Amino acid sequence: MCETIAAISTAYGEGGIGIIRISGPESLSILRRIFYCKGSIKSRRMTYGKIIDPEDDSIIDEVLAVYMKEPSTYTGEDVVEINCHGSMVSLRMTLALVLREGARMAEPGEFTKRAFLNGRLDLSQAEAVIDVIKAKADASYEAALSQMEGSLSRKVREIRAAVLDILVDTTVNIDYPDEDIEQLTYDKLLAGLETVGDEIRKLLATADTGRMIKEGIRVAIVGKPNVGKSSLMNCLLRQSRAIVTEIPGTTRDTIEEAVSIRNIPVYLIDTAGIRETEDVVEKIGIERTKEAFNNADLIVLIIDASHPLTEEDEDILTRLENRKSLVLLNKTDLGNAVAPRDIAHKSPNSDIIETCLIEEKGIDEIEDRIEALVYGGELAQKDSIMVNDVRHEELLRKAEQAVCDAAAITKTQEALDIIEIDIREAFDRLGEIIGETVSDEVIDEVFSRFCLGK
Ligand code: GDP
């Protein structure tokens, strides 16, 4: 029989309330042994009462408890949630009691894993639960919510159904070639495969945007000293809501801030400047700057437009080749010694914006470019289904490859049973995304990324 599991499901630390969640067949009987209330416990009715240790009758907390009868619960099993006061002492004592009365401590992600195993969510929906919890900006949250609600699953199921149609046609023609069934022509097969391939490629085309919305983009701000790097950082911080998060690797040499720009998580890195130097300490800083430069999704180079270009400006400009970049001609209030056309031929792929950061002029345009970078310039994409998980992306690539292989063989009019192998491969890989054809190891790996109590 399935074990009953329990955990503290709210964040650790002090809070107004804290919740213990229990799931499994023993949930209600465990609650009955430790919870004293007037009247009886009814499913889906919040009940006021006290948690009392049955061994010595000591009162642990005054709580609200709810029992939810299976199968329409988060996990698909009987679930109990106890709303304690948000004290770690109360939560730990109540949890200890629940465990003593027969529950086992839940593993990270185990509630959601049970929801998946009981068919309440498919695998890609379950994966989105983590993204919903971890989202740092509105766009990331909305994308995760839409995936959790099943938008990606529906699309993948739709494509997989089309692959299944092709597979069935192929199999029938292999097994009963002489029967009175509609003959599958190579043309029809090819048309079907090409439609499916296009659909998969359309999904794959959203992967870059999906990744940037989920994980945020890294913007490195570079330029020689005094051009306005800190000023830009401050402008963007003032205009956007700062995301409260710990950023690993923040150093004295590069200052990193997380902000939400147009609802997209953005990591701004103010660098020390890229200069050749003999100074050892400065060299370390420069190494870090180079690292920030190399890892950035977007490089913002600031140039003081009130003075002619220096060698240092020119040096950085040459490094922008093949990189997504934005050149700001700053301090336009002090003069125009450098014009956009002076930059355009030196760094043909960079966007150029004239700014006066001291007056916050040009910030809107900078934000426009950041937004365009994420959405590939097509803002209409905002509401579309996006692939944002490397596991999904890899599986889609494999499925697409298999469909392409099948199409290539079809063109040579090879025997159907050879083509069928690739079609089946595409069908299985698509199934892995939603968890229909997936190994236990993959399932364990997916849920190990979850936090305790979820
Ligand atoms: P950083 O060394 O590149 O970080 O440069 P800062 O942001 O510290 O700016 C250096 C100086 O330039 C400060 O005194 C700023 O107030 C000033 N500054 C920044 N942007 C502008 C601008 O657009 N116009 C003018 N006149 N001064 C600016």
Coordinates of C-alpha atoms and ligand atoms in Angstrom, one line a residue:
M1 CA 0.0 0.0 0.0
C2 CA 1.1 3.5 -0.7
E3 CA 2.8 5.3 2.2
T4 CA 1.4 8.4 3.8
I5 CA 3.9 11.3 3.5
A6 CA 4.1 14.7 5.3
A7 CA 6.2 17.9 5.1
I8 CA 6.1 21.6 6.0
S9 CA 4.9 23.1 2.8
T10 CA 5.4 26.8 3.5
A11 CA 8.8 28.6 3.5
Y12 CA 11.1 28.2 6.5
G13 CA 11.2 31.1 8.9
E14 CA 8.6 33.1 10.7
G15 CA 5.2 33.9 9.1
G16 CA 1.6 34.5 9.8
I17 CA 0.7 30.9 9.2
G18 CA 2.7 27.8 8.3
I19 CA 1.2 24.7 6.6
I20 CA 1.9 21.0 7.2
R21 CA 0.7 18.9 4.3
I22 CA -0.1 15.2 4.6
S23 CA -0.9 13.0 1.6
G24 CA -1.9 9.3 1.5
P25 CA -4.4 6.8 2.8
E26 CA -3.6 7.4 6.5
S27 CA -4.0 11.2 6.3
L28 CA -7.4 11.4 7.9
S29 CA -6.7 8.8 10.7
I30 CA -3.5 10.6 11.6
L31 CA -5.3 13.9 11.8
R32 CA -8.0 12.4 14.0
R33 CA -5.4 11.1 16.5
I34 CA -3.8 14.5 17.0
F35 CA -6.5 17.1 16.3
Y36 CA -9.3 17.9 18.8
C37 CA -12.3 19.9 17.5
K38 CA -16.0 20.3 18.2
G39 CA -18.1 18.2 15.8
S40 CA -16.8 16.0 13.1
I41 CA -14.2 16.5 10.4
K42 CA -15.9 16.9 6.9
S43 CA -14.1 16.8 3.6
R44 CA -13.2 20.2 2.2
R45 CA -14.4 22.1 5.3
M46 CA -11.9 24.1 7.3
T47 CA -12.2 23.1 10.9
Y48 CA -10.9 25.0 14.0
G49 CA -9.3 22.9 16.7
K50 CA -6.1 22.1 18.7
I51 CA -3.2 19.9 17.9
I52 CA -2.7 17.8 21.1
D53 CA 0.0 15.2 21.7
P54 CA -2.0 12.1 22.5
E55 CA 0.8 10.7 24.7
D56 CA 0.7 13.5 27.4
D57 CA -2.2 15.6 26.3
S58 CA 0.0 18.7 25.9
I59 CA -1.3 21.4 23.5
I60 CA 1.0 22.1 20.7
D61 CA -0.9 24.8 18.7
E62 CA -4.3 26.2 17.8
V63 CA -4.9 25.5 14.2
L64 CA -7.3 25.3 11.2
A65 CA -7.2 22.0 9.5
V66 CA -8.8 20.7 6.3
Y67 CA -9.2 17.2 5.0
M68 CA -9.7 16.7 1.3
K69 CA -11.0 13.3 0.2
E70 CA -9.3 11.7 -2.9
P71 CA -9.4 11.7 -5.9
S72 CA -9.9 15.4 -6.6
T73 CA -6.9 16.7 -4.6
Y74 CA -3.5 18.0 -5.5
T75 CA -1.9 14.6 -5.3
G76 CA -5.0 12.6 -6.2
E77 CA -4.8 11.0 -2.8
D78 CA -6.4 11.9 0.6
V79 CA -4.8 15.1 1.6
V80 CA -4.8 16.9 5.0
E81 CA -3.4 20.5 5.5
I82 CA -2.9 21.9 8.9
N83 CA -2.6 25.6 9.2
C84 CA -0.5 26.2 12.2
H85 CA 0.8 29.5 13.5
G86 CA 3.8 30.4 11.4
S87 CA 6.4 29.5 14.0
M88 CA 9.1 27.0 13.2
V89 CA 8.7 25.5 16.7
S90 CA 5.0 24.8 16.2
L91 CA 5.6 23.5 12.7
R92 CA 8.4 21.2 13.7
M93 CA 6.5 19.8 16.8
T94 CA 3.3 19.3 14.7
L95 CA 5.3 17.6 11.9
A96 CA 7.1 15.4 14.5
L97 CA 3.7 14.3 15.8
V98 CA 2.4 13.5 12.3
L99 CA 5.5 11.4 11.6
R100 CA 5.3 9.6 14.9
E101 CA 1.6 8.7 14.2
G102 CA 2.7 6.9 11.0
A103 CA 3.5 9.3 8.2
R104 CA 6.9 9.4 6.5
M105 CA 8.8 12.5 5.7
A106 CA 8.1 13.5 2.1
E107 CA 11.0 13.7 -0.3
P108 CA 11.5 17.0 -2.2
G109 CA 8.8 17.2 -4.9
E110 CA 7.1 14.0 -3.8
F111 CA 3.6 15.6 -3.5
T112 CA 3.9 16.8 -7.1
K113 CA 5.4 13.4 -8.2
R114 CA 2.4 11.7 -6.8
A115 CA 0.1 14.1 -8.6
F116 CA 2.0 13.1 -11.8
L117 CA 1.9 9.4 -11.1
N118 CA -1.8 9.6 -10.3
G119 CA -2.5 11.4 -13.6
R120 CA -3.4 14.8 -12.0
L121 CA -0.7 16.5 -14.1
D122 CA 1.4 15.4 -16.9
L123 CA 5.2 15.6 -16.7
S124 CA 5.6 19.0 -18.5
Q125 CA 2.9 20.5 -16.3
A126 CA 4.5 19.1 -13.1
E127 CA 7.9 20.6 -14.2
A128 CA 6.1 24.0 -14.6
V129 CA 5.1 23.9 -10.9
I130 CA 8.8 24.5 -10.0
D131 CA 9.0 27.4 -12.5
V132 CA 5.8 28.9 -11.0
I133 CA 7.4 28.8 -7.5
K134 CA 10.8 30.1 -8.7
A135 CA 9.6 32.8 -11.1
K136 CA 11.3 36.2 -10.4
A137 CA 9.4 38.4 -12.9
D138 CA 5.9 38.7 -14.2
A139 CA 6.6 37.3 -17.7
S140 CA 8.4 34.3 -16.2
Y141 CA 5.5 33.6 -13.9
E142 CA 2.9 33.9 -16.7
A143 CA 4.8 31.6 -19.0
A144 CA 5.2 29.0 -16.1
L145 CA 1.5 29.3 -15.2
S146 CA 0.4 28.7 -18.8
Q147 CA 2.6 25.6 -19.0
M148 CA 1.3 24.3 -15.7
E149 CA -2.2 24.9 -16.9
G150 CA -1.3 22.6 -19.9
S151 CA -0.7 24.9 -22.9
L152 CA 2.5 23.2 -24.0
S153 CA 1.1 19.7 -23.2
R154 CA -1.9 20.4 -25.4
K155 CA 0.4 21.5 -28.3
V156 CA 2.7 18.5 -27.9
R157 CA -0.3 16.1 -27.7
E158 CA -1.8 17.6 -30.9
I159 CA 1.5 17.1 -32.8
R160 CA 1.9 13.6 -31.3
A161 CA -1.7 12.7 -32.4
A162 CA -0.7 13.7 -36.0
V163 CA 2.4 11.5 -35.8
L164 CA 0.2 8.7 -34.5
D165 CA -2.1 9.0 -37.5
I166 CA 0.9 8.7 -39.8
L167 CA 2.2 5.8 -37.8
V168 CA -1.1 3.9 -38.0
D169 CA -1.4 4.5 -41.8
T170 CA 2.1 3.2 -42.2
T171 CA 1.7 0.1 -40.0
V172 CA -1.6 -0.9 -41.6
N173 CA 0.0 -0.7 -45.0
I174 CA 2.9 -2.8 -43.8
D175 CA 0.8 -5.4 -42.1
Y176 CA -2.1 -5.7 -44.6
P177 CA -0.7 -4.5 -47.9
D178 CA -3.1 -6.5 -50.0
E179 CA -6.3 -5.8 -48.0
D180 CA -8.9 -3.4 -49.2
I181 CA -7.6 -0.4 -47.4
E182 CA -6.7 3.0 -48.6
Q183 CA -3.2 2.7 -50.1
L184 CA -0.7 5.0 -48.5
T185 CA 1.2 6.9 -51.2
Y186 CA 4.7 8.2 -50.6
D187 CA 3.4 11.7 -51.5
K188 CA 0.7 11.5 -48.8
L189 CA 3.2 10.2 -46.3
L190 CA 5.7 13.0 -47.1
A191 CA 3.1 15.7 -46.9
G192 CA 2.1 14.4 -43.4
L193 CA 5.7 14.3 -42.2
E194 CA 6.4 17.8 -43.5
T195 CA 3.4 19.3 -41.7
V196 CA 4.5 17.6 -38.5
G197 CA 8.1 18.8 -38.9
D198 CA 6.9 22.3 -39.4
E199 CA 4.9 22.2 -36.3
I200 CA 7.8 21.0 -34.2
R201 CA 10.1 23.6 -35.7
K202 CA 7.6 26.3 -34.9
L203 CA 7.8 25.2 -31.2
L204 CA 11.5 25.0 -31.3
A205 CA 11.7 28.6 -32.6
T206 CA 10.3 29.8 -29.3
A207 CA 13.1 28.1 -27.2
D208 CA 15.4 31.1 -27.0
T209 CA 12.7 33.5 -25.9
G210 CA 11.4 30.8 -23.5
R211 CA 14.8 30.4 -21.9
M212 CA 15.4 34.1 -21.6
I213 CA 12.0 34.7 -20.0
K214 CA 12.5 31.8 -17.6
E215 CA 16.1 32.4 -16.6
G216 CA 16.5 36.1 -17.3
I217 CA 19.0 37.7 -19.6
R218 CA 22.5 38.9 -18.6
V219 CA 23.4 42.4 -19.7
A220 CA 27.0 43.5 -19.3
I221 CA 27.6 47.3 -19.1
V222 CA 31.1 48.2 -20.4
G223 CA 33.0 51.3 -21.3
K224 CA 36.0 53.3 -20.0
P225 CA 35.8 55.0 -16.6
N226 CA 33.4 58.0 -16.2
V227 CA 31.3 57.4 -19.3
G228 CA 28.2 56.7 -17.2
K229 CA 28.1 53.0 -16.4
S230 CA 26.9 53.5 -12.9
S231 CA 24.5 56.2 -14.0
L232 CA 22.9 53.7 -16.4
M233 CA 22.7 51.1 -13.7
N234 CA 21.0 53.5 -11.4
C235 CA 18.5 54.7 -14.0
L236 CA 17.5 51.2 -14.8
L237 CA 17.2 50.3 -11.1
R238 CA 15.1 53.3 -10.4
Q239 CA 12.7 52.6 -13.3
S240 CA 12.4 48.9 -12.8
R241 CA 11.4 46.9 -9.8
A242 CA 14.5 45.3 -8.3
I243 CA 14.2 41.6 -7.9
V244 CA 15.0 40.4 -4.4
T245 CA 17.4 37.6 -5.0
E246 CA 20.8 36.5 -4.0
I247 CA 23.2 36.6 -6.9
P248 CA 26.1 34.2 -6.7
G249 CA 29.4 35.4 -7.8
T250 CA 28.9 39.1 -7.0
T251 CA 32.3 40.6 -6.6
R252 CA 33.9 43.9 -5.9
D253 CA 35.1 44.1 -9.5
T254 CA 31.8 43.6 -11.2
I255 CA 28.6 44.8 -9.6
E256 CA 25.5 42.7 -10.4
E257 CA 21.9 43.6 -9.8
A258 CA 18.7 41.7 -10.7
V259 CA 15.9 43.9 -12.0
S260 CA 12.6 43.3 -13.8
I261 CA 12.6 45.3 -17.1
R262 CA 9.3 45.2 -19.0
N263 CA 8.5 42.1 -16.7
I264 CA 11.5 40.2 -17.9
P265 CA 14.2 39.2 -15.4
V266 CA 17.4 41.0 -16.2
Y267 CA 20.8 40.7 -14.5
L268 CA 22.7 43.9 -15.0
I269 CA 26.5 43.6 -14.6
D270 CA 28.5 46.8 -14.2
T271 CA 32.0 46.0 -15.2
A272 CA 35.3 47.5 -14.2
G273 CA 36.3 48.1 -17.8
I274 CA 38.4 46.1 -20.2
R275 CA 41.9 47.5 -20.2
E276 CA 45.3 45.9 -20.5
T277 CA 47.2 46.4 -17.3
E278 CA 50.3 45.2 -15.4
D279 CA 48.6 45.7 -12.0
V280 CA 47.9 42.3 -10.5
V281 CA 44.8 43.3 -8.5
E282 CA 43.4 45.1 -11.4
K283 CA 44.2 42.1 -13.6
I284 CA 41.9 40.0 -11.6
G285 CA 39.1 42.5 -12.0
I286 CA 39.7 42.6 -15.7
E287 CA 39.5 38.8 -15.9
R288 CA 36.1 39.0 -14.2
T289 CA 35.0 41.7 -16.6
K290 CA 36.1 39.5 -19.5
E291 CA 34.1 36.7 -18.1
A292 CA 31.0 38.9 -17.7
F293 CA 31.5 40.1 -21.2
N294 CA 31.8 36.6 -22.6
N295 CA 28.7 35.3 -20.7
A296 CA 26.4 38.2 -21.4
D297 CA 23.3 37.9 -23.7
L298 CA 23.6 41.6 -24.4
I299 CA 26.5 44.0 -24.2
V300 CA 25.9 47.7 -23.6
L301 CA 28.9 49.8 -24.5
I302 CA 28.8 53.4 -23.2
I303 CA 30.8 56.0 -25.0
D304 CA 31.3 59.6 -23.9
A305 CA 29.9 61.4 -27.0
S306 CA 31.2 64.8 -25.9
H307 CA 34.8 63.7 -26.5
P308 CA 36.3 62.1 -29.6
L309 CA 36.7 58.3 -29.6
T310 CA 39.7 57.1 -27.8
E311 CA 41.8 54.0 -28.4
E312 CA 40.1 52.3 -25.6
D313 CA 36.6 52.9 -27.1
E314 CA 37.8 51.6 -30.4
D315 CA 39.3 48.5 -28.7
I316 CA 36.0 47.6 -27.1
L317 CA 34.1 48.4 -30.3
T318 CA 36.1 45.8 -32.2
R319 CA 35.2 43.2 -29.5
L320 CA 31.4 43.7 -30.2
E321 CA 31.7 41.8 -33.5
N322 CA 29.3 38.7 -33.5
R323 CA 27.8 39.8 -30.2
K324 CA 24.3 41.2 -29.5
S325 CA 25.2 44.7 -28.5
L326 CA 23.9 48.2 -27.9
V327 CA 26.2 51.3 -28.1
L328 CA 25.1 54.3 -26.1
L329 CA 26.4 57.7 -27.1
N330 CA 26.1 59.4 -23.7
K331 CA 26.5 62.9 -22.4
T332 CA 24.8 64.3 -25.5
D333 CA 24.1 67.4 -23.4
L334 CA 27.8 68.2 -23.4
G335 CA 28.3 68.1 -27.1
N336 CA 28.4 65.7 -30.1
A337 CA 32.1 64.9 -30.8
V338 CA 30.9 61.3 -31.8
A339 CA 27.9 60.8 -34.0
P340 CA 26.0 57.5 -34.7
R341 CA 27.5 57.3 -38.2
D342 CA 31.0 57.3 -36.6
I343 CA 30.1 54.0 -34.8
A344 CA 27.9 52.4 -37.5
H345 CA 30.7 51.4 -39.8
K346 CA 32.9 50.3 -36.9
S347 CA 30.3 48.1 -35.4
P348 CA 27.7 47.4 -38.1
N349 CA 25.6 45.0 -36.0
S350 CA 25.2 47.2 -32.9
D351 CA 22.1 49.2 -32.2
I352 CA 23.1 52.8 -31.4
I353 CA 21.2 55.1 -29.1
E354 CA 22.0 58.7 -28.1
T355 CA 21.5 59.2 -24.4
C356 CA 21.8 61.7 -21.6
L357 CA 21.8 59.5 -18.6
I358 CA 22.1 62.4 -16.2
E359 CA 18.5 63.4 -17.3
E360 CA 17.4 59.8 -17.8
K361 CA 17.0 60.4 -21.6
G362 CA 17.1 57.3 -23.7
I363 CA 16.2 54.8 -21.1
D364 CA 12.9 53.9 -22.8
E365 CA 14.7 53.1 -26.0
I366 CA 17.2 50.9 -24.1
E367 CA 14.3 49.0 -22.5
D368 CA 12.7 48.6 -26.0
R369 CA 15.9 47.0 -27.3
I370 CA 16.0 44.6 -24.3
E371 CA 12.4 43.6 -24.9
A372 CA 13.0 43.2 -28.6
L373 CA 16.1 41.0 -27.9
V374 CA 14.0 38.6 -25.7
Y375 CA 11.0 38.5 -28.0
G376 CA 13.0 38.4 -31.2
G377 CA 11.4 41.7 -32.2
E378 CA 7.9 40.2 -32.4
L379 CA 5.9 41.3 -29.5
A380 CA 2.9 39.3 -30.7
Q381 CA 4.8 36.2 -29.5
K382 CA 4.2 37.3 -25.9
D383 CA 1.1 35.1 -25.4
S384 CA 2.2 32.2 -27.5
I385 CA 3.2 28.8 -26.2
M386 CA 6.9 28.7 -25.5
V387 CA 9.4 26.0 -24.9
N388 CA 11.5 26.9 -21.9
D389 CA 13.0 23.7 -20.6
V390 CA 16.2 22.1 -21.9
R391 CA 14.7 18.6 -21.5
H392 CA 11.7 19.6 -23.7
E393 CA 14.0 21.3 -26.2
E394 CA 16.3 18.3 -26.6
L395 CA 13.3 15.9 -27.0
L396 CA 11.7 18.2 -29.6
R397 CA 15.0 18.3 -31.5
K398 CA 15.3 14.5 -31.5
A399 CA 11.6 14.2 -32.7
E400 CA 12.3 16.8 -35.4
Q401 CA 15.4 14.9 -36.5
A402 CA 13.4 11.6 -36.7
V403 CA 10.7 13.2 -38.7
C404 CA 13.3 14.7 -41.1
D405 CA 15.0 11.3 -41.4
A406 CA 11.6 9.6 -42.1
A407 CA 10.9 12.3 -44.8
A408 CA 14.3 11.8 -46.4
I409 CA 13.8 8.0 -46.6
T410 CA 10.3 8.5 -47.9
K411 CA 11.7 10.6 -50.8
T412 CA 13.8 7.6 -51.9
Q413 CA 10.7 5.4 -51.7
E414 CA 12.3 2.9 -49.4
A415 CA 10.2 0.1 -47.8
L416 CA 7.6 1.4 -45.3
D417 CA 8.9 -0.7 -42.4
I418 CA 12.2 1.3 -42.5
I419 CA 10.4 4.6 -42.5
E420 CA 8.2 3.4 -39.7
I421 CA 11.2 3.1 -37.3
D422 CA 11.8 6.9 -37.5
I423 CA 8.1 7.8 -37.2
R424 CA 7.9 5.6 -34.0
E425 CA 11.0 7.4 -32.7
A426 CA 9.4 10.8 -33.1
F427 CA 6.2 9.5 -31.4
D428 CA 8.2 8.2 -28.4
R429 CA 10.3 11.4 -28.0
L430 CA 7.2 13.6 -28.0
G431 CA 5.6 11.2 -25.5
E432 CA 8.6 11.7 -23.2
I433 CA 7.9 15.5 -22.9
I434 CA 4.5 14.8 -21.4
G435 CA 5.7 11.7 -19.5
E436 CA 3.8 9.1 -21.5
T437 CA 6.9 7.2 -22.5
V438 CA 9.5 8.0 -19.9
S439 CA 11.9 6.1 -17.7
D440 CA 11.8 6.1 -13.9
E441 CA 15.3 7.7 -13.9
V442 CA 14.0 10.7 -15.8
I443 CA 11.0 11.0 -13.5
D444 CA 13.3 10.9 -10.4
E445 CA 15.6 13.4 -12.0
V446 CA 12.8 15.8 -12.8
F447 CA 11.3 15.7 -9.3
S448 CA 14.7 15.9 -7.5
R449 CA 14.8 19.5 -8.6
F450 CA 11.8 20.4 -6.4
C451 CA 11.8 21.9 -3.0
L452 CA 10.7 20.1 0.1
G453 CA 7.0 20.2 0.8
K454 CA 6.0 20.7 -2.8
Ligands
GDP1 P1 31.2 55.2 -14.7 O1 32.6 55.5 -14.2 O2 31.3 54.8 -16.1 O3 30.4 54.3 -13.9 O4 30.5 56.6 -14.8 P2 29.4 57.3 -13.8 O5 28.1 56.8 -14.0 O6 30.0 57.3 -12.4 O7 29.4 58.8 -14.3 C1 30.6 59.6 -14.3 C2 30.2 61.1 -14.3 O8 29.5 61.4 -15.4 C3 29.2 61.4 -13.1 O9 29.5 62.6 -12.5 C4 27.9 61.4 -13.8 O10 27.0 62.3 -13.1 C5 28.2 62.0 -15.1 N1 27.3 61.7 -16.2 C6 26.7 60.5 -16.5 N2 25.9 60.6 -17.5 C7 25.9 61.9 -17.9 C8 25.3 62.7 -18.9 O11 24.5 62.2 -19.7 N3 25.6 64.0 -19.0 C9 26.4 64.6 -18.1 N4 26.7 65.9 -18.3 N5 27.1 63.9 -17.2 C10 26.8 62.6 -17.1

